[in-house]
Structure formats: C-alpha cells, structure tokens
Amino acid sequence: MDIDDILREVDPTFHSVPQETRDLQDLTRAWVAERSAPELLHWPAGGLFERINDNIKRQIEKVEEMTGDMDPKTNFALIVIQTELERFKYLVRSYLRARIAKIDRHTLHYLSTDELRSRLSEMELAYATRHQALLHNHYLSSFLSSFPPVLQNLNDTAGNISMIDAPDLESAVFIRLLKDTLVESRGVDNDGEMDGRESDIVILRWSDAKRLVETGCAELI
Amino acid sequence: MTRCATWRPKRKLNLLRSIIRFSPRLSSPVQSQDSAALIRRANIVTPPWLLHPVSLSSIINRETKEDPVAFSPPPPPPSRAIPFRTRHRPALGREQRGCKPRPAVPALLHRRRAGRISTITLARGSRGAARRDDMPAPAGEVRSLMRDLVEVRAAKLRSSTSAFEGFGDGLMSLTGVGAMELAESRGFVLGVVDGVGKIGASAEATRREGEEAGGRRDDDEESDEDMGI
C-alpha cells in the first residue's frame, strides 16, 4: 500500500474520473458493442444520452457565442472545441444509426415480446411501431388486400415456421475478457471451454458470449 | 479503441471548457501543413525501442521462429501491471472498486517495455518511421523491418482461421492481437468462422440430437435399475 491507496481510502473522489469522461467512455463502449453485436442491445440506462445531448447542446451554444469573437486565441480554442464536438456527434450518430439499422431489419421481432421491447428507447419504440404500421398499411393497399384474409398477416406462425425474421444469434463475435473467467462455447464437433484470463481476446458465437457480456466479464470489440 | 495517441504537454488547455475535461497532460495540436513538423511539435511519442532495428528484429524472430502460431504477449492488463509511475495507479484502484476500465486498456497506451507489443504502438511506430528523419538507424532498414512485422502478424491472424477448418470446438483465442489488426481482418475472420459454422450446422444438429438421445437412454437405464428390472 502506498500513499495513493491511503488517500483513496480516505477520500473516494481522489483521482476519480470526471463524469464527462466517464460518459464518453460509456458512449464509446456502447458504440463499439452495438456495432459488433448481431442483435440489438439494451438502451443505456442512467440517463447517459440525456447528459450527452445536454452537453452537445451547451457546446453548440458556446461555439455560436465564440464565433463572433475575432481574437486569435479564441479562434484556436474554437477549433479544438469544434473538433471535439464533431467527434461526439459522430459517435452519437453512428450509434443511433447502428441501432436503427437493426430495428429496421427485424422490426416485428423486436416488437414481439415485452423483453425485446424493453431494449428500445421510447423514441425508438415509437419509430418502430409507426414504421411497421406504415409498412403494413402500404402492403395492404398495394397487394395484401387481394390475398385471402387468412394469408394477410405479416406475423404468421402457421406450420411451425414463423414469418418473423430474427437476427442470427449464432454468428461469431470478438470479445475481450475483463475478468478471469471460464469461457464456454458450443462448436460443430464438440463443445469447448477454456480458463480465460483478463484481456484475453476470444472469438466465439454471440449466443455463448452474451452471458459474459451481460455480466460484465467481457466486452465486445 | 478510438484513443490511440499518447500526448506530452507543451501547453496546457485548462482554460478551455470542453465536454470532456482534458487531462493536464494533453497538449495543444499545432496547425501545420508539414506532417513531420506536426508530429514533432504535437509531441506524439514513439517508443524508442520500436524504432531500433535490434529490438525489431528480435520481435520478428520471436514471431516467426520461437512461436510461429501465437502472437507476442500483449502488455499486462491494468490490474496486473507493475506501476512504473505513480500517476498510473488510479487505474488499479478503479478496477478494485469494481468500476469499468477504460475502453482502451491504458497499458496499451503507456507502457513502453520492449517485446510487449500492441498494434496501437506498432501503427504509431510505422507512422513515426514514415515521417521522422532523426532516427537511431537508417530509416529504410527500420521501415522494412516494421513492414515485415506488420505482415507477419497479419498472416498469423489470417492463418489462425485454419483452427476452424476441422470444425473445432467453437472457441478460438487470439490473445495478443491488436485492435487495429483486428479491425483490418475482422471481415475475413468472421466470414470464415460464420461460413464454417453454416456448413457444419446440420452436422452439429445431428450431434446434439444424438447426445440428447444418449442422455435420455442413460436416464432410462438408471430408472430401470432403480426399479430392479
């Protein structure tokens, strides 16, 4: 134990990471995970996006204020702030687009059960519901209405074959372990397991990796 | 993963109110058309051992001769790293308190121990070698060694997919591979793994059915014995 450890015990805020930096890290992690996972992940809890949106709004106002200033020092600061703002906006945009692409592809699947519905944010849920309703109306008016009524459903499960397309949970993902843990996986010829060490990088199926990622033992990369 | 550069201070940016708070070690970038001047003035640091032909050839030797399959070991994770400098200790404390570590392992960015290689440093090194003119050895030699190293590791990553050829156990460890190498070969590796999985899907289903049937038969036998038949 050295002086840092003692200080940390006395004052938990010692060396603590500022909230803004933690938000950026959480956003980056959520973005990477969302882009690598084959299915939609949970919308981040704890008001992360509200905080980030507030920050972005505040920063845009600041940029507008500073644009009027002709002082070269302010100009340099403006470049740095604008660059940072663009970076934040890029992350947010790319994250939301990755989610919307998944929702678009499997809308009915994500609207089918309450568990899946709870993964969407309020706006996403509204978007998915409305998008699906529009699509269904369009299909009805263009061709479905000429089908017999029993064949008009888009979520038919007759004959043990569901019409609802679901994401492929068996596709492979890369994960990095954050803790020493046992990694189990199902394979074609036999099922494998290994004692994973922290910061090991492993390829396995998403259905096997999901448990590790959800418990925080691993992160998607 | 998006944070790859280590900056050293020249001027402080404390006065700026940015969304994230800049760490005091972050220096201000200088606008310049000349990239070499930019790198020098912004003070992006390339580990010295990475620009030296001796250490480079020793890594290539290890990658090709000593262990032609596995990658060189990565830098130790933050919780196991020996703190070289006191100011890097907070990472250790956060880990112990159960907080999440940063997206990029700080060890990848800061530790500069020869032999423990990460592609972030490797990419930074090749950029440095392309632009620096005050290197300890002839630039051409360093560049060609660096290119060899990058190619050897990329070839290893590609050939590692052969582990899946025999329909293995669905698990493959790639420890030591860097984030940027992974990004480069992601499409290829995932394509092979998914493709092999699809080809073997019916074989796998048959095996699982067989195992389940076997398990059921065992249960039946036991219950028969219990009943004394």
PDB file of N, CA, C and O in Angstrom, chain B residues 179-202:
ATOM      1  N   ALA B 179      -5.954  -4.048 -31.674  1.00  0.00           N
ATOM      2  CA  ALA B 179      -7.267  -3.580 -32.098  1.00  0.00           C
ATOM      3  C   ALA B 179      -7.282  -3.243 -33.583  1.00  0.00           C
ATOM      4  O   ALA B 179      -8.237  -3.541 -34.297  1.00  0.00           O
ATOM      5  N   MET B 180      -6.201  -2.638 -34.058  1.00  0.00           N
ATOM      6  CA  MET B 180      -6.206  -2.215 -35.461  1.00  0.00           C
ATOM      7  C   MET B 180      -6.016  -3.399 -36.399  1.00  0.00           C
ATOM      8  O   MET B 180      -6.603  -3.444 -37.476  1.00  0.00           O
ATOM      9  N   GLU B 181      -5.212  -4.370 -35.971  1.00  0.00           N
ATOM     10  CA  GLU B 181      -5.070  -5.589 -36.780  1.00  0.00           C
ATOM     11  C   GLU B 181      -6.407  -6.299 -36.884  1.00  0.00           C
ATOM     12  O   GLU B 181      -6.799  -6.801 -37.940  1.00  0.00           O
ATOM     13  N   LEU B 182      -7.114  -6.325 -35.746  1.00  0.00           N
ATOM     14  CA  LEU B 182      -8.416  -6.970 -35.701  1.00  0.00           C
ATOM     15  C   LEU B 182      -9.376  -6.275 -36.656  1.00  0.00           C
ATOM     16  O   LEU B 182     -10.109  -6.918 -37.400  1.00  0.00           O
ATOM     17  N   ALA B 183      -9.355  -4.960 -36.630  1.00  0.00           N
ATOM     18  CA  ALA B 183     -10.258  -4.203 -37.486  1.00  0.00           C
ATOM     19  C   ALA B 183      -9.970  -4.489 -38.951  1.00  0.00           C
ATOM     20  O   ALA B 183     -10.876  -4.614 -39.766  1.00  0.00           O
ATOM     21  N   GLU B 184      -8.670  -4.653 -39.283  1.00  0.00           N
ATOM     22  CA  GLU B 184      -8.303  -4.912 -40.674  1.00  0.00           C
ATOM     23  C   GLU B 184      -8.813  -6.268 -41.138  1.00  0.00           C
ATOM     24  O   GLU B 184      -9.279  -6.417 -42.249  1.00  0.00           O
ATOM     25  N   SER B 185      -8.693  -7.277 -40.272  1.00  0.00           N
ATOM     26  CA  SER B 185      -9.030  -8.639 -40.704  1.00  0.00           C
ATOM     27  C   SER B 185     -10.382  -9.097 -40.212  1.00  0.00           C
ATOM     28  O   SER B 185     -10.723 -10.265 -40.358  1.00  0.00           O
ATOM     29  N   ARG B 186     -11.147  -8.201 -39.594  1.00  0.00           N
ATOM     30  CA  ARG B 186     -12.420  -8.607 -38.992  1.00  0.00           C
ATOM     31  C   ARG B 186     -13.350  -9.300 -39.993  1.00  0.00           C
ATOM     32  O   ARG B 186     -13.861 -10.381 -39.734  1.00  0.00           O
ATOM     33  N   GLY B 187     -13.517  -8.665 -41.157  1.00  0.00           N
ATOM     34  CA  GLY B 187     -14.439  -9.211 -42.147  1.00  0.00           C
ATOM     35  C   GLY B 187     -14.041 -10.602 -42.571  1.00  0.00           C
ATOM     36  O   GLY B 187     -14.869 -11.520 -42.618  1.00  0.00           O
ATOM     37  N   PHE B 188     -12.745 -10.793 -42.829  1.00  0.00           N
ATOM     38  CA  PHE B 188     -12.253 -12.091 -43.294  1.00  0.00           C
ATOM     39  C   PHE B 188     -12.452 -13.165 -42.223  1.00  0.00           C
ATOM     40  O   PHE B 188     -13.032 -14.223 -42.487  1.00  0.00           O
ATOM     41  N   VAL B 189     -11.999 -12.872 -40.995  1.00  0.00           N
ATOM     42  CA  VAL B 189     -12.055 -13.883 -39.934  1.00  0.00           C
ATOM     43  C   VAL B 189     -13.501 -14.250 -39.609  1.00  0.00           C
ATOM     44  O   VAL B 189     -13.859 -15.433 -39.538  1.00  0.00           O
ATOM     45  N   LEU B 190     -14.345 -13.236 -39.435  1.00  0.00           N
ATOM     46  CA  LEU B 190     -15.742 -13.529 -39.088  1.00  0.00           C
ATOM     47  C   LEU B 190     -16.437 -14.253 -40.232  1.00  0.00           C
ATOM     48  O   LEU B 190     -17.258 -15.129 -40.001  1.00  0.00           O
ATOM     49  N   GLY B 191     -16.088 -13.877 -41.475  1.00  0.00           N
ATOM     50  CA  GLY B 191     -16.675 -14.552 -42.631  1.00  0.00           C
ATOM     51  C   GLY B 191     -16.345 -16.033 -42.622  1.00  0.00           C
ATOM     52  O   GLY B 191     -17.227 -16.880 -42.830  1.00  0.00           O
ATOM     53  N   VAL B 192     -15.074 -16.346 -42.359  1.00  0.00           N
ATOM     54  CA  VAL B 192     -14.666 -17.761 -42.345  1.00  0.00           C
ATOM     55  C   VAL B 192     -15.381 -18.500 -41.215  1.00  0.00           C
ATOM     56  O   VAL B 192     -15.956 -19.575 -41.408  1.00  0.00           O
ATOM     57  N   VAL B 193     -15.384 -17.902 -40.015  1.00  0.00           N
ATOM     58  CA  VAL B 193     -15.976 -18.578 -38.860  1.00  0.00           C
ATOM     59  C   VAL B 193     -17.469 -18.821 -39.088  1.00  0.00           C
ATOM     60  O   VAL B 193     -17.976 -19.926 -38.864  1.00  0.00           O
ATOM     61  N   ASP B 194     -18.169 -17.786 -39.557  1.00  0.00           N
ATOM     62  CA  ASP B 194     -19.611 -17.939 -39.789  1.00  0.00           C
ATOM     63  C   ASP B 194     -19.883 -18.945 -40.909  1.00  0.00           C
ATOM     64  O   ASP B 194     -20.798 -19.764 -40.804  1.00  0.00           O
ATOM     65  N   GLY B 195     -19.075 -18.865 -41.970  1.00  0.00           N
ATOM     66  CA  GLY B 195     -19.249 -19.774 -43.103  1.00  0.00           C
ATOM     67  C   GLY B 195     -19.078 -21.222 -42.678  1.00  0.00           C
ATOM     68  O   GLY B 195     -19.915 -22.080 -42.982  1.00  0.00           O
ATOM     69  N   VAL B 196     -18.009 -21.480 -41.917  1.00  0.00           N
ATOM     70  CA  VAL B 196     -17.750 -22.848 -41.454  1.00  0.00           C
ATOM     71  C   VAL B 196     -18.884 -23.311 -40.550  1.00  0.00           C
ATOM     72  O   VAL B 196     -19.346 -24.459 -40.633  1.00  0.00           O
ATOM     73  N   GLY B 197     -19.374 -22.383 -39.706  1.00  0.00           N
ATOM     74  CA  GLY B 197     -20.484 -22.729 -38.810  1.00  0.00           C
ATOM     75  C   GLY B 197     -21.717 -23.132 -39.599  1.00  0.00           C
ATOM     76  O   GLY B 197     -22.420 -24.083 -39.250  1.00  0.00           O
ATOM     77  N   LYS B 198     -21.971 -22.416 -40.709  1.00  0.00           N
ATOM     78  CA  LYS B 198     -23.170 -22.721 -41.500  1.00  0.00           C
ATOM     79  C   LYS B 198     -23.036 -24.068 -42.198  1.00  0.00           C
ATOM     80  O   LYS B 198     -23.987 -24.848 -42.259  1.00  0.00           O
ATOM     81  N   ILE B 199     -21.809 -24.322 -42.720  1.00  0.00           N
ATOM     82  CA  ILE B 199     -21.608 -25.600 -43.415  1.00  0.00           C
ATOM     83  C   ILE B 199     -21.814 -26.755 -42.439  1.00  0.00           C
ATOM     84  O   ILE B 199     -22.406 -27.779 -42.768  1.00  0.00           O
ATOM     85  N   GLY B 200     -21.318 -26.547 -41.196  1.00  0.00           N
ATOM     86  CA  GLY B 200     -21.405 -27.651 -40.233  1.00  0.00           C
ATOM     87  C   GLY B 200     -22.678 -27.645 -39.414  1.00  0.00           C
ATOM     88  O   GLY B 200     -22.799 -28.440 -38.482  1.00  0.00           O
ATOM     89  N   ALA B 201     -23.629 -26.771 -39.757  1.00  0.00           N
ATOM     90  CA  ALA B 201     -24.820 -26.633 -38.909  1.00  0.00           C
ATOM     91  C   ALA B 201     -25.600 -27.933 -38.801  1.00  0.00           C
ATOM     92  O   ALA B 201     -26.020 -28.326 -37.706  1.00  0.00           O
ATOM     93  N   SER B 202     -25.756 -28.638 -39.931  1.00  0.00           N
ATOM     94  CA  SER B 202     -26.578 -29.853 -39.880  1.00  0.00           C
ATOM     95  C   SER B 202     -25.851 -30.939 -39.093  1.00  0.00           C
ATOM     96  O   SER B 202     -26.456 -31.671 -38.307  1.00  0.00           O
TER      97      SER B 202
END
